[in-house]
CSV table of C-alpha atoms in Angstrom, one decimal:
chain,number,residue,atom,x,y,z
A,1,UNK,CA,-164.1,267.5,48.1
A,2,UNK,CA,-163.2,270.5,50.2
A,3,UNK,CA,-165.9,273.1,50.6
A,4,UNK,CA,-164.8,276.6,49.7
A,5,UNK,CA,-165.8,279.3,52.1
A,6,UNK,CA,-168.5,281.6,50.8
A,7,UNK,CA,-167.7,285.3,50.5
A,8,UNK,CA,-168.8,287.5,53.4
A,9,UNK,CA,-172.2,289.0,52.7
A,10,UNK,CA,-172.5,292.8,52.4
A,11,UNK,CA,-174.3,294.3,55.3
A,12,UNK,CA,-177.6,296.0,54.4
A,13,UNK,CA,-176.6,299.0,56.4
A,14,UNK,CA,-173.4,299.5,54.3
A,15,UNK,CA,-175.4,299.2,51.0
A,16,UNK,CA,-177.9,301.7,52.2
A,17,UNK,CA,-175.2,304.1,53.3
A,18,UNK,CA,-173.4,303.8,49.9
A,19,UNK,CA,-176.7,304.7,48.1
A,20,UNK,CA,-177.3,307.6,50.4
A,21,UNK,CA,-173.8,309.0,49.7
A,22,UNK,CA,-174.3,308.7,46.0
A,23,UNK,CA,-177.7,310.5,46.2
A,24,UNK,CA,-176.1,313.2,48.3
A,25,UNK,CA,-173.3,313.7,45.8
A,26,UNK,CA,-175.7,314.1,42.9
A,27,UNK,CA,-177.9,316.6,44.9
A,28,UNK,CA,-174.8,318.6,46.0
A,29,UNK,CA,-173.5,318.8,42.4
A,30,UNK,CA,-176.9,319.9,41.1
A,31,UNK,CA,-177.3,322.7,43.7
A,32,UNK,CA,-173.7,323.9,43.1
A,33,UNK,CA,-174.3,324.0,39.4
A,34,UNK,CA,-177.6,325.9,39.9
A,35,UNK,CA,-175.9,328.6,42.0
A,36,UNK,CA,-173.0,329.0,39.7
A,37,UNK,CA,-175.3,329.0,36.7
A,38,UNK,CA,-177.3,331.9,38.1
A,39,UNK,CA,-174.2,334.0,38.9
A,40,UNK,CA,-172.6,333.3,35.4
A,41,UNK,CA,-175.9,334.2,33.7
A,42,UNK,CA,-176.0,337.6,35.4
A,43,UNK,CA,-172.3,338.1,34.4
A,44,UNK,CA,-173.3,337.4,30.8
A,45,UNK,CA,-176.1,340.0,31.1
A,46,UNK,CA,-173.6,342.5,32.5
A,47,UNK,CA,-171.2,341.6,29.8
A,48,UNK,CA,-173.8,342.6,27.1
A,49,UNK,CA,-174.6,339.1,25.9
A,50,UNK,CA,-178.0,339.4,24.3
A,51,UNK,CA,-181.3,337.6,24.7
A,52,UNK,CA,-181.5,333.9,25.2
A,53,UNK,CA,-177.8,333.5,24.7
A,54,UNK,CA,-177.3,334.5,28.4
A,55,UNK,CA,-178.7,331.1,29.3
A,56,UNK,CA,-176.1,329.4,27.3
A,57,UNK,CA,-173.1,331.3,28.6
A,58,UNK,CA,-172.8,329.4,31.9
A,59,UNK,CA,-172.7,326.1,30.0
A,60,UNK,CA,-169.6,327.2,28.2
A,61,UNK,CA,-167.7,327.5,31.5
A,62,UNK,CA,-169.2,324.9,33.8
A,63,UNK,CA,-170.0,322.5,31.0
A,64,UNK,CA,-166.3,322.6,29.9
A,65,UNK,CA,-165.3,321.7,33.5
A,66,UNK,CA,-167.6,318.6,33.4
A,67,UNK,CA,-166.3,317.5,30.0
A,68,UNK,CA,-162.7,318.0,31.1
A,69,UNK,CA,-163.2,315.7,34.1
A,70,UNK,CA,-164.7,313.0,31.9
A,71,UNK,CA,-161.8,313.4,29.5
A,72,UNK,CA,-159.4,312.8,32.4
A,73,UNK,CA,-161.1,309.5,33.1
A,74,UNK,CA,-160.8,308.5,29.5
A,75,UNK,CA,-157.1,309.6,29.3
A,76,UNK,CA,-156.1,307.9,32.6
A,77,UNK,CA,-153.7,305.6,30.6
A,78,UNK,CA,-152.5,308.4,28.2
A,79,UNK,CA,-149.0,309.9,28.4
A,80,UNK,CA,-148.3,312.4,31.1
A,81,UNK,CA,-148.1,315.4,28.8
A,82,UNK,CA,-151.6,314.7,27.5
A,83,UNK,CA,-153.0,314.4,31.0
A,84,UNK,CA,-151.2,317.6,32.1
A,85,UNK,CA,-152.7,319.4,29.2
A,86,UNK,CA,-156.2,318.3,30.1
A,87,UNK,CA,-155.6,319.2,33.8
A,88,UNK,CA,-154.5,322.6,32.7
A,89,UNK,CA,-157.7,323.2,30.7
A,90,UNK,CA,-159.9,322.0,33.6
A,91,UNK,CA,-157.9,324.2,36.0
A,92,UNK,CA,-158.3,327.3,33.8
A,93,UNK,CA,-162.0,326.7,33.3
A,94,UNK,CA,-162.5,326.2,37.1
A,95,UNK,CA,-160.5,329.3,37.9
A,96,UNK,CA,-162.6,331.3,35.4
A,97,UNK,CA,-165.8,330.1,37.0
A,98,UNK,CA,-164.6,330.9,40.5
A,99,UNK,CA,-163.4,334.3,39.4
A,100,UNK,CA,-166.7,335.1,37.6
A,101,UNK,CA,-168.7,334.1,40.7
A,102,UNK,CA,-166.5,336.3,42.9
A,103,UNK,CA,-166.9,339.3,40.6
A,104,UNK,CA,-170.6,338.7,40.6
A,105,UNK,CA,-170.9,338.6,44.4
A,106,UNK,CA,-168.6,341.6,45.0
A,107,UNK,CA,-170.3,343.7,42.3
A,108,UNK,CA,-173.7,343.2,43.7
A,109,UNK,CA,-172.4,343.8,47.2
A,110,UNK,CA,-171.2,347.3,46.1
A,111,UNK,CA,-174.4,348.3,44.4
A,112,UNK,CA,-177.9,347.2,43.4
A,113,UNK,CA,-176.9,346.6,39.8
A,114,UNK,CA,-173.9,344.6,38.5
A,115,UNK,CA,-171.5,346.8,36.5
A,116,UNK,CA,-168.3,345.5,34.9
A,117,UNK,CA,-165.2,347.4,34.1
A,118,UNK,CA,-163.6,347.2,30.6
A,119,UNK,CA,-161.1,344.6,31.5
A,120,UNK,CA,-163.6,342.2,33.0
A,121,UNK,CA,-166.1,342.7,30.1
A,122,UNK,CA,-163.3,342.0,27.6
A,123,UNK,CA,-162.2,338.9,29.4
A,124,UNK,CA,-165.8,337.5,29.4
A,125,UNK,CA,-166.0,338.1,25.7
A,126,UNK,CA,-162.9,336.0,25.1
A,127,UNK,CA,-164.2,333.0,27.0
A,128,UNK,CA,-166.4,331.6,24.2
A,129,UNK,CA,-163.8,331.4,21.4
A,130,UNK,CA,-161.2,330.0,23.9
A,131,UNK,CA,-163.6,327.4,25.0
A,132,UNK,CA,-164.3,326.5,21.3
A,133,UNK,CA,-160.6,326.0,20.6
A,134,UNK,CA,-160.0,324.0,23.8
A,135,UNK,CA,-163.0,321.7,23.1
A,136,UNK,CA,-161.8,320.9,19.5
A,137,UNK,CA,-158.3,320.3,20.6
A,138,UNK,CA,-159.5,318.2,23.5
A,139,UNK,CA,-161.5,316.0,21.1
A,140,UNK,CA,-158.4,315.5,19.0
A,141,UNK,CA,-156.3,314.4,22.0
A,142,UNK,CA,-159.0,311.9,23.1
A,143,UNK,CA,-159.4,310.6,19.5
A,144,UNK,CA,-155.7,310.1,19.1
A,145,UNK,CA,-155.4,308.2,22.4
A,146,UNK,CA,-158.4,305.9,21.6
A,147,UNK,CA,-157.0,305.2,18.1
A,148,UNK,CA,-153.6,304.3,19.6
A,149,UNK,CA,-155.3,301.9,22.0
A,150,UNK,CA,-157.4,300.2,19.3
A,151,UNK,CA,-154.3,299.7,17.0
A,152,UNK,CA,-152.4,298.2,19.9
A,153,UNK,CA,-155.2,295.7,20.5
A,154,UNK,CA,-155.4,294.6,16.8
A,155,UNK,CA,-151.6,293.9,16.6
A,156,UNK,CA,-151.2,290.1,16.0
A,157,UNK,CA,-148.9,288.1,18.2
A,158,UNK,CA,-146.4,285.9,16.4
A,159,UNK,CA,-146.6,282.2,17.2
A,160,UNK,CA,-143.3,280.2,17.0
A,161,UNK,CA,-143.4,277.3,14.6
A,162,UNK,CA,-141.7,275.1,17.1
A,163,UNK,CA,-144.8,274.8,19.1
A,164,UNK,CA,-146.9,273.4,16.3
A,165,UNK,CA,-144.3,270.8,15.1
A,166,UNK,CA,-145.4,267.2,15.6
A,167,UNK,CA,-143.2,264.8,17.6
A,168,UNK,CA,-141.1,262.7,15.4
A,169,UNK,CA,-142.0,258.9,15.4
A,170,UNK,CA,-139.4,256.6,16.7
A,171,UNK,CA,-138.5,253.7,14.4
A,172,UNK,CA,-137.1,250.4,15.7
A,173,UNK,CA,-134.6,248.3,13.6
A,174,UNK,CA,-135.9,244.8,13.0
A,175,UNK,CA,-133.0,242.3,13.3
A,176,UNK,CA,-132.9,239.0,11.3
A,177,UNK,CA,-132.7,235.8,13.3
A,178,UNK,CA,-129.3,234.1,13.4
A,179,UNK,CA,-128.5,231.4,10.9
A,180,UNK,CA,-129.9,233.2,7.9
A,181,UNK,CA,-133.1,231.1,7.9
A,182,UNK,CA,-136.6,232.3,8.2
A,183,UNK,CA,-138.1,232.1,11.6
A,184,UNK,CA,-141.5,230.5,12.1
A,185,UNK,CA,-144.2,233.0,12.8
A,186,UNK,CA,-145.2,233.1,16.4
A,187,UNK,CA,-148.9,233.1,17.4
A,188,UNK,CA,-148.3,235.9,19.9
A,189,UNK,CA,-146.6,238.2,17.4
A,190,UNK,CA,-148.9,241.1,16.6
A,191,UNK,CA,-146.6,243.1,14.3
A,192,UNK,CA,-146.3,241.9,10.7
A,193,UNK,CA,-143.1,241.7,8.7
A,194,UNK,CA,-142.3,245.0,7.1
A,195,UNK,CA,-142.4,244.9,3.3
A,196,UNK,CA,-139.0,245.1,1.6
A,197,UNK,CA,-138.2,248.2,-0.4
A,198,UNK,CA,-141.4,249.8,0.8
A,199,UNK,CA,-141.0,253.4,2.0
A,200,UNK,CA,-143.6,254.5,4.5
A,201,UNK,CA,-144.3,258.2,4.0
A,202,UNK,CA,-143.8,260.2,7.1
A,203,UNK,CA,-146.5,262.8,7.9
A,204,UNK,CA,-145.4,266.3,6.8
A,205,UNK,CA,-144.5,268.7,9.7
A,206,UNK,CA,-147.3,270.9,10.8
A,207,UNK,CA,-147.0,274.5,10.0
A,208,UNK,CA,-148.4,277.5,11.7
A,209,UNK,CA,-150.2,278.7,8.6
A,210,UNK,CA,-152.7,275.8,8.6
A,211,UNK,CA,-154.9,277.9,10.9
A,212,UNK,CA,-156.9,280.2,8.7
A,213,UNK,CA,-159.3,282.6,10.4
A,214,UNK,CA,-158.8,280.9,13.8
A,215,UNK,CA,-160.1,277.5,12.6
A,216,UNK,CA,-158.1,274.3,11.9
A,217,UNK,CA,-158.4,272.5,8.6
A,218,UNK,CA,-159.4,268.9,8.2
A,219,UNK,CA,-156.6,266.4,7.7
A,220,UNK,CA,-155.9,265.6,4.0
A,221,UNK,CA,-156.4,262.0,2.9
A,222,UNK,CA,-152.7,261.5,2.1
A,223,UNK,CA,-151.7,262.7,5.6
A,224,UNK,CA,-154.4,260.6,7.2
A,225,UNK,CA,-153.5,257.3,5.5
A,226,UNK,CA,-149.7,257.8,5.9
A,227,UNK,CA,-150.1,258.5,9.6
A,228,UNK,CA,-152.3,255.4,10.1
A,229,UNK,CA,-149.8,253.2,8.2
A,230,UNK,CA,-146.9,254.6,10.3
A,231,UNK,CA,-148.8,253.8,13.5
A,232,UNK,CA,-149.7,250.3,12.2
A,233,UNK,CA,-146.1,249.5,11.2
A,234,UNK,CA,-144.9,250.5,14.7
A,235,UNK,CA,-147.6,248.9,16.9
A,236,UNK,CA,-149.1,246.2,14.6
A,237,UNK,CA,-152.5,247.7,14.9
A,238,UNK,CA,-154.1,251.2,14.5
A,239,UNK,CA,-156.1,252.3,17.6
A,240,UNK,CA,-158.6,255.0,16.8
A,241,UNK,CA,-157.6,257.2,19.7
A,242,UNK,CA,-153.9,256.9,18.8
A,243,UNK,CA,-154.7,258.0,15.2
A,244,UNK,CA,-156.7,260.9,16.4
A,245,UNK,CA,-154.0,262.1,18.7
A,246,UNK,CA,-151.4,261.9,16.0
A,247,UNK,CA,-153.5,263.8,13.5
A,248,UNK,CA,-154.3,266.6,16.0
A,249,UNK,CA,-150.6,266.8,16.9
A,250,UNK,CA,-150.0,267.8,13.3
A,251,UNK,CA,-152.4,270.7,13.6
A,252,UNK,CA,-155.4,269.1,11.8
A,253,UNK,CA,-158.9,268.1,12.8
A,254,UNK,CA,-160.5,264.7,12.2
A,255,UNK,CA,-163.9,263.2,12.7
A,256,UNK,CA,-164.3,260.2,15.0
A,257,UNK,CA,-166.1,258.1,12.4
A,258,UNK,CA,-163.5,258.9,9.7
A,259,UNK,CA,-160.7,258.0,12.1
A,260,UNK,CA,-162.4,254.7,13.0
A,261,UNK,CA,-162.9,253.8,9.3
A,262,UNK,CA,-159.3,254.5,8.4
A,263,UNK,CA,-157.9,252.7,11.4
A,264,UNK,CA,-160.0,249.6,10.6
A,265,UNK,CA,-158.9,249.6,7.0
A,266,UNK,CA,-155.2,249.9,7.8
A,267,UNK,CA,-155.5,247.2,10.5
A,268,UNK,CA,-157.1,244.9,7.9
A,269,UNK,CA,-154.3,245.6,5.5
A,270,UNK,CA,-151.8,244.7,8.2
A,271,UNK,CA,-153.7,241.5,9.0
A,272,UNK,CA,-153.8,240.5,5.3
A,273,UNK,CA,-150.1,241.2,5.0
A,274,UNK,CA,-149.3,239.1,8.0
A,275,UNK,CA,-151.5,236.2,6.8
A,276,UNK,CA,-149.8,236.3,3.4
A,277,UNK,CA,-146.3,236.2,5.0
A,278,UNK,CA,-147.4,233.3,7.2
A,279,UNK,CA,-148.8,231.3,4.2
A,280,UNK,CA,-145.6,231.9,2.3
């Protein structure tokens, strides 16, 4: 048996470097958020936001940016127009944060106290309702995309009936010996004489609807016995494995003990019929 090559192990230095980069990214994002948070809070104070609400104002802008980036990851398989819409929201929120930080720095550079003109103060007051509308509509876009994905996964796939149809058994025509007389039974003959005017019931074709809830049903007694007699008529005996294969080919299940019992019973019937024909 060939030995498969084992995958190359990851170097400890590479793993350590990857962890260092992740830690660095988290620290950089935390520091950047803290600096932007301080500037936006002072802009809220200058924009006449009262009391403890000044501590919530930066979350409306920078928090919207973080939520928008997560939404882009969720909607990576969404239509292009949905992704462009989310990118537009993230871009507007990022531009607003950058602009507010710039106004904060320039205003403090020109004086010891930050003062805003009427246009800037009015723009700051419009950020909260715009963020509310954008967040609600962003939730609707994400919910619609996730609902479409779940409905696509639950759609059943049709299975053609031709795959579940059992193979048709081949029947051989028994020829009478010449001269019209009865031939003496041979000791080596295993197959008995077929009974005249006796119709062997063929197993019904399997249907795709026999599977209910993903599980196959047990073979009915009529199908089980008719299949066993058909095998016995063709081969002179009923091997258990052959009977099990024929039943499973029709889309049913069967227990090994039950198949053995029916195979033995039908084999006994064939032997009794052969003995009766020989005695006659």
